[in-house]
Short mmCIF file of C-alpha atoms in Angstrom, two decimals:
data_model
loop_
_atom_site.label_atom_id
_atom_site.label_comp_id
_atom_site.label_asym_id
_atom_site.label_seq_id
_atom_site.Cartn_x
_atom_site.Cartn_y
_atom_site.Cartn_z
CA MET M 12 -38.19 4.03 28.48
CA LYS M 13 -37.80 6.41 25.80
CA LYS M 14 -35.93 9.51 26.45
CA ILE M 15 -36.14 13.03 24.72
CA LEU M 16 -32.84 14.33 24.07
CA LEU M 17 -32.51 17.92 25.12
CA THR M 18 -30.75 19.59 22.21
CA THR M 19 -33.23 22.21 20.98
CA VAL M 20 -33.60 25.31 23.27
CA ILE M 21 -37.36 26.21 23.29
CA ALA M 22 -38.29 30.02 22.35
CA LEU M 23 -39.46 30.76 25.84
CA ALA M 24 -35.82 30.03 27.36
CA THR M 25 -33.32 32.57 26.73
CA ALA M 26 -30.39 30.66 24.60
CA VAL M 27 -27.24 30.33 25.58
CA SER M 28 -23.98 29.82 23.56
CA ALA M 29 -21.69 27.01 23.69
CA THR M 30 -18.53 28.67 24.00
CA ALA M 31 -16.54 28.61 27.43
CA GLN M 32 -16.13 31.89 29.54
CA THR M 33 -13.87 32.39 32.67
CA THR M 34 -15.33 33.14 36.05
CA LYS M 35 -13.71 34.58 38.79
CA VAL M 36 -14.46 33.09 42.21
CA THR M 37 -13.23 34.23 45.90
CA ILE M 38 -13.71 32.13 48.66
CA HIS M 39 -13.25 33.93 51.81
CA ALA M 40 -11.99 31.19 54.04
CA ASN M 41 -11.04 33.77 56.84
CA GLN M 42 -14.71 34.63 57.35
CA ALA M 43 -16.17 31.27 58.67
CA GLY M 44 -19.84 31.32 59.01
CA ALA M 45 -22.38 28.91 61.12
CA LYS M 46 -21.77 25.08 61.37
CA ILE M 47 -23.44 23.16 58.69
CA ASN M 48 -25.51 20.91 60.74
CA ARG M 49 -25.18 17.12 59.67
CA GLU M 50 -29.23 16.85 60.22
CA ILE M 51 -29.42 18.90 56.83
CA TYR M 52 -28.45 15.68 55.06
CA GLY M 53 -31.50 14.05 56.66
CA GLN M 54 -33.68 11.51 55.09
CA PHE M 55 -37.35 10.65 55.28
CA SER M 56 -39.27 7.30 55.20
CA GLU M 57 -42.87 7.18 55.03
CA HIS M 58 -45.35 4.24 54.85
CA LEU M 59 -45.89 4.99 51.08
CA GLY M 60 -45.66 2.48 48.12
CA SER M 61 -42.59 0.31 48.60
CA CYS M 62 -40.49 2.57 50.71
CA ILE M 63 -40.98 0.74 53.97
CA TYR M 64 -41.94 -2.90 52.62
CA GLY M 65 -39.66 -3.99 49.75
CA GLY M 66 -37.44 -0.88 50.39
CA LEU M 67 -36.22 -0.71 53.85
CA TRP M 68 -37.77 -4.21 55.14
CA VAL M 69 -38.34 -7.40 53.50
CA GLY M 70 -38.53 -9.60 56.80
CA GLU M 71 -36.33 -12.27 58.25
CA ASN M 72 -37.85 -14.79 56.34
CA SER M 73 -37.34 -13.23 52.71
CA PRO M 74 -35.15 -14.91 50.15
CA ILE M 75 -33.48 -11.36 49.40
CA PRO M 76 -30.26 -11.17 51.64
CA ASN M 77 -31.55 -9.12 54.64
CA ILE M 78 -30.02 -8.40 58.50
CA ASN M 79 -32.66 -9.04 60.68
CA GLY M 80 -35.48 -8.43 58.14
CA TYR M 81 -33.78 -5.11 56.56
CA ARG M 82 -32.66 -5.47 53.31
CA LYS M 83 -28.86 -5.92 53.19
CA ASP M 84 -28.00 -3.95 50.03
CA VAL M 85 -30.13 -1.04 51.29
CA PHE M 86 -28.83 -1.22 54.54
CA GLU M 87 -25.29 -1.03 53.49
CA ALA M 88 -25.97 1.81 51.24
CA LEU M 89 -27.66 3.76 53.81
CA LYS M 90 -24.56 3.41 56.24
CA ALA M 91 -22.17 4.41 53.42
CA LEU M 92 -24.16 7.61 53.07
CA GLN M 93 -23.60 8.32 56.82
CA VAL M 94 -27.23 9.40 57.33
CA PRO M 95 -27.41 11.74 60.53
CA VAL M 96 -31.28 11.64 61.10
CA LEU M 97 -34.09 9.47 59.67
CA ARG M 98 -37.81 10.57 59.64
CA TRP M 99 -40.77 8.03 60.29
CA PRO M 100 -43.51 7.08 59.79
CA GLY M 101 -44.93 10.19 57.71
CA GLY M 102 -45.95 12.30 56.09
CA CYS M 103 -49.57 12.27 55.88
CA PHE M 104 -49.40 8.80 56.93
CA ALA M 105 -48.39 10.03 60.30
CA ASP M 106 -51.64 11.16 61.32
CA ASP M 107 -53.31 7.99 60.32
CA TYR M 108 -51.14 5.75 62.23
CA HIS M 109 -51.96 4.12 65.86
CA TRP M 110 -48.77 3.04 66.73
CA MET M 111 -49.72 -0.03 69.13
CA ASP M 112 -50.93 -1.74 66.49
CA GLY M 113 -47.26 -2.05 65.35
CA ILE M 114 -45.70 -3.53 68.27
CA GLY M 115 -45.96 -7.23 69.98
CA PRO M 116 -45.53 -10.53 68.21
CA LYS M 117 -45.61 -9.83 64.16
CA ASN M 118 -48.61 -12.51 63.63
CA GLN M 119 -50.81 -10.85 66.16
CA ARG M 120 -50.28 -7.14 64.79
CA PRO M 121 -53.72 -6.21 62.75
CA SER M 122 -53.48 -5.21 59.30
CA LEU M 123 -53.52 -1.58 58.24
CA ARG M 124 -55.30 0.00 55.07
CA ASN M 125 -52.96 2.90 53.89
CA ASN M 126 -55.82 5.61 53.18
CA ASN M 127 -53.43 8.09 51.87
CA TRP M 128 -51.33 6.30 49.46
CA GLY M 129 -53.27 3.76 47.09
CA GLY M 130 -55.15 2.05 49.85
CA THR M 131 -52.49 -0.61 50.34
CA ILE M 132 -52.69 -3.25 52.94
CA GLU M 133 -49.73 -3.25 55.34
CA ASP M 134 -49.48 -5.89 58.19
CA ASN M 135 -47.61 -3.74 60.61
CA SER M 136 -44.62 -5.82 60.64
CA PHE M 137 -42.52 -2.70 60.69
CA GLY M 138 -43.68 -0.64 63.45
CA THR M 139 -41.65 1.29 66.19
CA HIS M 140 -39.11 -1.40 67.55
CA GLU M 141 -38.20 -1.85 64.00
CA PHE M 142 -37.76 1.60 63.00
CA LEU M 143 -35.72 2.51 66.50
CA ASN M 144 -33.49 -0.63 65.99
CA LEU M 145 -32.58 0.54 62.03
CA CYS M 146 -31.78 3.98 63.57
CA GLU M 147 -29.57 2.19 66.21
CA MET M 148 -27.80 0.18 63.65
CA LEU M 149 -27.30 3.20 61.04
CA GLY M 150 -25.94 5.28 63.84
CA CYS M 151 -28.72 8.47 62.86
CA GLU M 152 -31.06 10.34 65.15
CA PRO M 153 -34.58 8.88 64.82
CA TYR M 154 -37.17 11.54 64.19
CA ILE M 155 -40.90 10.54 64.87
CA SER M 156 -43.85 12.05 63.72
CA GLY M 157 -46.58 11.99 66.20
CA ASN M 158 -50.47 11.66 65.36
CA VAL M 159 -52.60 14.61 65.96
CA GLY M 160 -54.87 14.54 63.10
CA SER M 161 -56.59 11.39 64.37
CA GLY M 162 -54.97 10.44 67.39
CA THR M 163 -55.07 11.27 71.28
CA VAL M 164 -52.90 13.24 73.67
CA LYS M 165 -52.88 9.90 75.92
CA GLU M 166 -52.04 7.80 72.78
CA MET M 167 -48.87 10.26 71.82
CA ALA M 168 -47.95 10.45 75.46
CA GLN M 169 -47.83 6.88 76.02
CA TRP M 170 -45.72 6.36 72.77
CA VAL M 171 -43.01 8.65 74.25
CA GLU M 172 -43.12 6.86 77.50
CA TYR M 173 -42.96 3.45 75.55
CA MET M 174 -40.00 4.80 73.69
CA THR M 175 -37.81 6.37 76.11
CA SER M 176 -38.73 5.83 79.62
CA ASP M 177 -36.27 3.42 81.96
CA GLY M 178 -38.41 3.40 84.72
CA ASP M 179 -40.91 1.11 86.08
CA THR M 180 -43.70 2.60 83.94
CA PRO M 181 -46.91 1.04 82.46
CA MET M 182 -45.42 1.39 79.02
CA ALA M 183 -41.78 0.67 79.64
CA ARG M 184 -42.76 -2.72 81.34
CA LEU M 185 -44.89 -3.49 78.00
CA ARG M 186 -41.96 -2.39 75.92
CA ARG M 187 -39.78 -4.80 77.95
CA GLN M 188 -42.59 -7.57 77.59
CA ASN M 189 -42.27 -6.93 73.76
CA GLY M 190 -38.17 -7.74 73.86
CA ARG M 191 -36.66 -4.18 74.55
CA GLU M 192 -34.80 -3.73 77.97
CA LYS M 193 -33.39 -0.58 77.67
CA ALA M 194 -35.23 2.63 76.45
CA TRP M 195 -34.25 4.19 73.17
CA LYS M 196 -32.78 7.54 72.66
CA VAL M 197 -35.46 9.68 70.75
CA LYS M 198 -34.33 13.19 70.16
CA TYR M 199 -36.75 14.74 67.38
CA PHE M 200 -40.40 14.35 67.72
CA GLY M 201 -42.84 15.96 65.56
CA ILE M 202 -46.21 16.90 67.05
CA GLY M 203 -48.51 16.23 63.56
CA ASN M 204 -47.68 16.57 60.43
CA GLU M 205 -49.34 19.14 57.77
CA ALA M 206 -51.93 20.25 59.87
CA TRP M 207 -52.89 22.49 57.16
CA GLY M 208 -53.76 19.52 55.04
CA CYS M 209 -53.77 16.06 55.40
CA GLY M 210 -52.85 16.10 59.09
CA GLY M 211 -56.21 17.82 60.17
CA ASN M 212 -57.21 20.71 57.93
CA MET M 213 -56.95 22.99 60.74
CA LYS M 214 -56.39 26.77 60.72
CA PRO M 215 -52.93 28.13 62.51
CA GLU M 216 -54.72 29.38 65.53
CA TYR M 217 -56.22 26.09 65.80
CA TYR M 218 -53.34 23.71 65.44
CA SER M 219 -51.32 26.15 67.69
CA ASP M 220 -53.63 25.28 70.86
CA GLU M 221 -53.65 21.81 69.78
CA PHE M 222 -49.69 21.54 69.87
CA ARG M 223 -49.85 23.32 73.56
CA LYS M 224 -52.26 20.75 74.71
CA PHE M 225 -50.42 17.70 73.20
CA ASN M 226 -47.19 19.14 74.06
CA THR M 227 -48.29 19.51 77.70
CA TYR M 228 -48.22 15.42 78.13
CA LEU M 229 -44.94 14.87 76.44
CA ARG M 230 -42.78 13.87 79.48
CA ASP M 231 -38.76 13.94 79.09
CA TYR M 232 -37.88 10.38 80.81
CA THR M 233 -34.75 9.06 81.87
CA GLY M 234 -32.49 11.81 80.80
CA ASN M 235 -34.04 11.71 77.09
CA LYS M 236 -35.10 15.30 76.35
CA LEU M 237 -37.54 15.79 73.23
CA TYR M 238 -36.59 18.44 70.69
CA ARG M 239 -40.54 19.17 69.78
CA ILE M 240 -41.00 20.15 66.35
CA ALA M 241 -44.45 21.74 65.19
CA SER M 242 -46.33 21.14 61.80
CA GLY M 243 -45.21 24.26 59.94
CA ALA M 244 -45.92 25.84 57.02
CA SER M 245 -45.97 24.79 53.20
CA ASP M 246 -43.84 26.65 50.92
CA TYR M 247 -45.31 30.23 50.71
CA ASP M 248 -47.56 30.51 53.74
CA TYR M 249 -45.83 33.15 55.76
CA ASP M 250 -49.10 33.75 57.81
CA TRP M 251 -49.02 29.85 59.19
CA THR M 252 -45.19 30.71 60.74
CA THR M 253 -46.30 34.21 62.09
CA VAL M 254 -49.20 32.48 63.89
CA LEU M 255 -47.27 29.58 65.36
CA MET M 256 -44.46 31.84 66.20
CA ASP M 257 -46.83 34.02 68.10
CA ASN M 258 -49.06 31.20 69.83
CA ILE M 259 -46.58 28.50 70.37
CA GLY M 260 -43.27 30.27 70.78
CA ASN M 261 -40.45 28.85 72.87
CA ARG M 262 -42.93 25.48 73.43
CA MET M 263 -41.34 24.47 70.40
CA GLN M 264 -37.80 23.98 69.61
CA GLY M 265 -38.43 23.45 65.93
CA ILE M 266 -40.70 24.28 63.21
CA SER M 267 -41.16 22.67 59.79
CA LEU M 268 -41.48 23.66 56.24
CA HIS M 269 -42.51 21.52 53.36
CA TYR M 270 -41.36 22.43 49.85
CA TYR M 271 -41.38 20.71 46.66
CA THR M 272 -39.67 21.17 43.42
CA CYS M 273 -43.54 20.42 41.30
CA SER M 274 -45.31 22.12 38.59
CA GLY M 275 -48.51 21.91 40.48
CA TRP M 276 -50.83 19.38 42.47
CA GLU M 277 -53.36 19.25 39.84
CA GLY M 278 -52.99 17.07 36.77
CA SER M 279 -49.70 15.89 35.31
CA LYS M 280 -46.78 16.97 36.88
CA GLY M 281 -44.41 16.16 34.07
CA SER M 282 -41.92 12.99 33.59
CA ALA M 283 -38.77 12.40 35.52
CA THR M 284 -37.05 11.25 32.47
CA GLN M 285 -38.76 12.83 29.34
CA PHE M 286 -38.78 16.81 29.64
CA ASP M 287 -37.82 19.75 27.25
CA THR M 288 -35.15 22.45 27.44
CA ASP M 289 -37.84 25.12 29.26
CA GLN M 290 -38.84 22.34 31.76
CA TYR M 291 -35.42 21.38 32.70
CA TYR M 292 -34.45 25.14 33.60
CA TRP M 293 -37.97 25.82 34.92
CA ALA M 294 -37.48 23.06 37.56
CA LEU M 295 -33.94 24.15 38.58
CA GLY M 296 -35.29 27.55 38.99
CA LYS M 297 -38.32 26.41 40.95
CA CYS M 298 -36.08 24.43 43.29
CA LEU M 299 -33.79 27.68 43.73
CA GLU M 300 -36.70 29.54 44.81
CA ILE M 301 -36.39 27.96 48.11
CA GLU M 302 -33.73 30.57 49.11
CA GLU M 303 -36.66 33.23 48.79
CA VAL M 304 -38.90 31.27 50.90
CA ILE M 305 -36.42 30.23 53.67
CA LYS M 306 -35.39 33.94 53.83
CA LYS M 307 -38.78 35.29 54.17
CA HIS M 308 -39.74 32.31 56.79
CA LYS M 309 -36.52 33.33 58.44
CA ALA M 310 -37.29 36.82 58.99
CA ILE M 311 -40.45 36.10 60.47
CA MET M 312 -38.68 33.80 63.15
CA ASP M 313 -35.81 36.51 63.19
CA GLU M 314 -38.13 38.91 64.57
CA LYS M 315 -39.93 36.90 67.06
CA ASP M 316 -36.87 34.63 68.09
CA PRO M 317 -33.93 37.26 68.27
CA GLN M 318 -32.03 34.66 70.26
CA ASN M 319 -32.34 31.94 67.65
CA THR M 320 -33.63 29.18 69.79
CA ILE M 321 -36.19 27.75 67.49
CA GLY M 322 -34.85 26.07 64.35
CA LEU M 323 -36.47 25.68 60.98
CA LEU M 324 -36.62 22.31 59.65
CA VAL M 325 -37.31 21.68 55.72
CA ASP M 326 -38.38 18.18 56.77
CA GLU M 327 -39.96 17.68 53.27
CA TRP M 328 -38.37 18.85 50.20
CA GLY M 329 -37.26 17.30 46.70
CA THR M 330 -39.07 16.66 43.25
CA TRP M 331 -42.15 15.50 42.64
CA TRP M 332 -42.82 14.18 38.93
CA ASP M 333 -45.52 11.34 37.62
CA GLU M 334 -45.40 8.15 38.59
CA GLU M 335 -43.67 5.62 36.19
CA PRO M 336 -45.82 4.05 33.70
CA GLY M 337 -47.03 0.89 34.96
CA THR M 338 -46.46 1.26 38.69
CA ILE M 339 -49.18 1.16 41.15
CA ALA M 340 -51.01 4.50 41.51
CA GLY M 341 -50.81 6.48 44.69
CA HIS M 342 -47.12 4.67 45.35
CA LEU M 343 -45.28 7.64 43.89
CA TYR M 344 -42.48 5.73 42.71
CA GLN M 345 -40.48 8.00 39.81
CA GLN M 346 -37.04 7.32 38.26
CA ASN M 347 -34.25 9.88 39.28
CA ALA M 348 -32.28 11.46 36.36
CA LEU M 349 -29.10 14.05 36.58
CA ARG M 350 -31.83 16.89 36.39
CA ASP M 351 -32.80 15.26 39.85
CA ALA M 352 -29.23 15.61 40.96
CA PHE M 353 -28.77 19.14 39.83
CA VAL M 354 -32.04 19.86 42.38
CA ALA M 355 -30.10 17.94 45.16
CA ALA M 356 -27.08 19.97 44.85
CA LEU M 357 -28.57 23.29 44.24
CA SER M 358 -30.98 22.78 47.16
CA LEU M 359 -28.15 21.71 49.64
CA ASN M 360 -26.07 24.67 48.53
CA VAL M 361 -29.07 26.94 49.71
CA PHE M 362 -29.33 25.06 53.09
CA HIS M 363 -25.65 25.60 53.68
CA LYS M 364 -26.12 29.24 53.40
CA TYR M 365 -28.86 29.37 56.18
CA THR M 366 -27.56 26.84 58.59
CA ASP M 367 -27.72 29.39 61.25
CA ARG M 368 -31.84 28.90 61.39
CA VAL M 369 -32.01 26.12 59.22
CA LYS M 370 -30.99 23.12 61.60
CA MET M 371 -32.40 20.14 59.44
CA ALA M 372 -33.81 19.06 56.04
CA ASN M 373 -35.09 15.46 55.13
CA ILE M 374 -35.49 14.59 51.40
CA ALA M 375 -38.59 13.07 50.24
CA GLN M 376 -37.56 9.76 50.30
CA VAL M 377 -35.13 7.39 51.15
CA VAL M 378 -36.03 4.45 49.19
CA ASN M 379 -38.53 3.85 45.75
CA VAL M 380 -40.53 7.20 46.39
CA LEU M 381 -40.24 10.68 44.91
CA GLN M 382 -36.72 11.88 44.82
CA SER M 383 -35.28 8.60 46.59
CA MET M 384 -31.60 7.45 47.15
CA ILE M 385 -32.21 4.01 46.17
CA LEU M 386 -34.68 2.23 43.80
CA THR M 387 -35.37 -1.48 44.46
CA ASP M 388 -37.14 -3.73 42.22
CA GLN M 389 -41.08 -3.90 42.30
CA GLU M 390 -41.03 -7.71 41.48
CA GLY M 391 -39.07 -8.80 44.35
CA THR M 392 -36.44 -10.17 42.66
CA GLY M 393 -33.58 -8.55 44.91
CA HIS M 394 -31.92 -5.85 42.67
CA MET M 395 -31.30 -2.40 43.74
CA VAL M 396 -29.78 0.71 42.21
CA LEU M 397 -28.21 3.69 43.49
CA THR M 398 -29.68 7.09 41.80
CA PRO M 399 -27.79 10.21 40.86
CA THR M 400 -29.26 11.89 43.82
CA TYR M 401 -27.66 9.18 46.26
CA HIS M 402 -24.11 10.09 44.53
CA ILE M 403 -24.85 13.71 45.45
CA PHE M 404 -25.49 13.12 48.97
CA LYS M 405 -22.39 10.99 49.09
CA MET M 406 -20.04 13.26 47.48
CA TYR M 407 -21.43 15.90 49.83
CA THR M 408 -20.70 14.03 53.04
CA PRO M 409 -17.90 16.41 54.00
CA PHE M 410 -20.07 19.04 54.48
CA GLN M 411 -21.61 17.53 57.43
CA GLU M 412 -20.27 19.52 60.51
CA ALA M 413 -18.11 21.67 58.52
CA THR M 414 -18.29 25.46 58.86
CA PHE M 415 -19.73 27.65 55.95
CA LEU M 416 -17.33 29.93 54.01
CA PRO M 417 -18.93 32.73 52.08
CA ALA M 418 -18.30 32.85 48.53
CA ASP M 419 -18.04 35.80 45.87
CA TYR M 420 -18.89 34.96 42.12
CA ASP M 421 -21.07 36.03 39.42
CA SER M 422 -23.34 33.69 37.37
CA GLU M 423 -24.98 34.01 33.96
CA ILE M 424 -28.85 33.95 34.33
CA MET M 425 -31.34 31.68 32.24
CA GLN M 426 -34.83 33.00 32.27
CA VAL M 427 -37.86 30.80 31.64
CA SER M 428 -41.04 32.56 31.30
CA LYS M 429 -43.50 31.94 34.35
CA ALA M 430 -46.28 32.18 31.81
CA TYR M 431 -45.40 28.93 30.74
CA PHE M 432 -46.39 27.14 33.88
CA LYS M 433 -48.31 29.94 35.41
CA GLU M 434 -51.84 27.80 35.11
CA LYS M 435 -49.81 24.73 36.78
CA GLU M 436 -48.49 26.71 39.60
CA GLY M 437 -51.89 27.87 40.59
CA ALA M 438 -51.66 31.46 38.83
CA ARG M 439 -48.95 32.70 40.82
CA ASP M 440 -47.16 35.77 39.36
CA ALA M 441 -46.06 35.99 35.77
CA GLY M 442 -42.77 37.09 34.77
CA TYR M 443 -39.52 35.33 34.54
CA ARG M 444 -38.11 32.62 36.71
CA PRO M 445 -34.42 33.08 37.21
CA CYS M 446 -31.80 29.97 36.81
CA PRO M 447 -28.42 30.93 37.72
CA LEU M 448 -26.11 28.50 35.73
CA LEU M 449 -23.45 28.41 38.41
CA SER M 450 -23.73 27.37 42.14
CA VAL M 451 -20.46 27.53 44.36
CA SER M 452 -20.77 26.38 48.20
CA ALA M 453 -17.61 26.17 50.57
CA ALA M 454 -16.97 25.07 53.89
CA LYS M 455 -13.77 24.40 56.15
CA THR M 456 -14.10 21.09 57.69
CA VAL M 457 -13.11 19.87 61.30
CA ALA M 458 -9.88 18.68 59.95
CA GLY M 459 -9.06 21.91 58.54
CA ASP M 460 -9.40 21.23 54.92
CA ILE M 461 -11.53 23.27 52.25
CA VAL M 462 -14.62 21.47 50.58
CA LEU M 463 -15.89 23.30 47.62
CA ALA M 464 -19.04 22.19 45.35
CA LEU M 465 -19.02 23.45 42.06
CA THR M 466 -22.33 23.09 40.11
CA ASN M 467 -22.73 23.99 36.17
CA VAL M 468 -26.30 23.44 35.41
CA SER M 469 -26.11 24.86 31.76
CA LEU M 470 -26.93 22.30 29.20
CA ASP M 471 -24.16 23.29 26.66
CA LYS M 472 -21.48 25.68 28.16
CA ASP M 473 -18.73 24.84 30.06
CA GLN M 474 -17.05 27.10 32.46
CA THR M 475 -13.57 28.01 33.59
CA LEU M 476 -13.41 29.19 37.05
CA GLU M 477 -10.54 30.89 38.44
CA ILE M 478 -10.80 30.18 42.24
CA THR M 479 -9.19 32.38 45.13
CA LEU M 480 -8.78 31.11 48.48
CA ASP M 481 -8.38 34.17 51.06
CA GLY M 482 -6.93 33.28 54.05
CA TYR M 483 -6.13 29.83 53.15
CA THR M 484 -3.01 28.60 51.51
CA ALA M 485 -3.90 25.31 49.46
CA LYS M 486 -1.08 22.70 48.42
CA THR M 487 -3.33 19.68 46.94
CA VAL M 488 -6.22 19.40 45.34
CA SER M 489 -8.53 16.28 44.64
CA GLY M 490 -12.10 15.64 43.84
CA GLU M 491 -15.10 13.98 41.92
CA ILE M 492 -17.18 14.74 39.09
CA LEU M 493 -20.79 13.68 38.52
CA THR M 494 -22.15 14.33 35.20
CA ALA M 495 -23.66 12.33 32.14
CA LYS M 496 -23.96 12.43 28.36
CA ASN M 497 -27.76 13.61 28.56
CA VAL M 498 -29.32 15.61 31.39
CA ALA M 499 -32.25 13.04 31.39
CA ASP M 500 -29.87 10.06 31.80
CA PHE M 501 -30.68 7.75 34.76
CA ASN M 502 -29.87 4.73 36.21
CA ASP M 503 -31.86 1.47 36.16
CA PHE M 504 -31.37 -2.38 36.98
CA ALA M 505 -29.87 -2.89 33.50
CA HIS M 506 -27.43 0.26 33.71
CA PRO M 507 -26.88 0.96 37.35
CA ASP M 508 -24.04 3.09 36.88
CA LYS M 509 -24.90 5.30 33.60
CA VAL M 510 -24.91 8.31 36.36
CA ALA M 511 -21.90 7.60 38.62
CA PRO M 512 -19.08 9.61 39.97
CA ARG M 513 -15.69 9.58 38.79
CA GLU M 514 -12.32 11.32 39.36
CA PHE M 515 -12.08 14.62 38.54
CA LYS M 516 -8.73 15.84 36.89
CA ASP M 517 -9.42 19.35 35.58
CA ALA M 518 -8.61 21.34 38.78
CA LYS M 519 -4.94 22.65 39.00
CA LEU M 520 -3.49 24.95 41.74
CA LYS M 521 -0.61 27.60 40.30
CA LYS M 522 0.47 30.52 42.66
CA GLY M 523 -2.35 30.12 45.14
CA VAL M 524 -4.92 30.36 42.49
CA LEU M 525 -7.23 27.33 41.69
CA THR M 526 -8.23 26.84 38.21
CA VAL M 527 -11.14 24.55 37.63
CA LYS M 528 -12.36 23.66 34.13
CA LEU M 529 -16.17 22.84 35.08
CA PRO M 530 -18.06 20.83 31.93
CA ALA M 531 -21.55 21.78 31.03
CA LYS M 532 -24.28 20.08 32.93
CA SER M 533 -21.90 18.50 35.95
CA VAL M 534 -21.33 18.64 39.85
CA VAL M 535 -17.80 18.58 41.04
CA VAL M 536 -16.87 18.36 44.66
CA LEU M 537 -13.42 19.24 45.59
CA LYS M 538 -10.99 18.40 48.87
CA ILE M 539 -8.22 21.11 49.25
CA GLN M 540 -5.53 20.80 51.37
#
């Protein structure tokens, strides 16, 4: 695919010079914050396009190498990523999914038309057993999204019993009949998805009552305790959060939030790999706006839940661009450039700051859909490629369960006119969307090391950072860098390592000060001991 080289600064963006500058950064290692929950690095797998079929699952009889039907290369890549939690089966698909169609002998399972995503016919060969067994193999927590929109209370209650009861109950006996003797452990359970939209087009007051009704009949079986998640708001809908906090309250342990870096829901969303400078800085500014969104939802929750017993779960987030030309409409298959890696890094840095309330995040999605970790071929030849976003998640694994450390620094701000995108964004306020060129996130690991993520999103300006570590004596430093010749560069099957991490050698320790030469358009993650 032809790519546009980002060499011209459009008039709507404030130009920056190409000269390096020195920025002083202070990491307060003696002011430990909250633990960064590993679930912030969660993934999302929906029956959408080739996320499940051809992505995670090819079946036991496939010529593509597999482990009990799971694609071997994809499974091994996810295992290396240390995936903490995996959400399934949707998404919009969840409120059209009837779980009993996906159990029992595969040749007896009814086919299903995916009404939300392209009308694809699926054979239901990937169902409850296949998902929960995959989670066990990966060593991650399953997160089930239950069907409120088109399902019944009885159906949902029986699903929980089927998965988690070890007693002599009807659904436990049915599970054993289908080959699984011991119950699974299922912690996270979503009571509906996007109830304000594809999950039923409900008002928050009505959904609150539906939640309370469904929730009444979800039992905790055999020592399994459900973490019950309400279908929360879409980005700027603060009223939804207010109503649910008032009307559901502590009947839920978590409330979801969905936020996409997307130029709008009507018409073209733009290409994943062909974009100009304004579109680049706009996208990063849009992704960073999630901080203000989290702060406002958090403020509502802090007021109504001062004991902090209810978690905020950003269980859908990431970039949403146009589908790649030549792919199936409705399957949301998009490429993944270095720009997407920056969206991942900047978003994760925001989540780190609010981990006292943000207990989970699930990027959309794990394979072949939107901002995915992995792309597999669409012709079934068995090729796989890791995306730049995968590499960010892999580089950031030391942050899982580490303790957040505050940092002080200044950053130059790129300003992109909101008027340029006003129509696409649904006539949100005009003015300017800020995009800081530097982002810093630090944490102390369980082993006592410092992990430090440094992101320079400037297209043409290197930065020199002088970093002081208050309360910590550093002796050694090592790290990796992710960058590319062009911010629109991506990995494909012919060039799988065009955007890949490599060793970073421009970090030096001298007299307690860490000096880092941070190239333009790069993410660096350092381990400091």
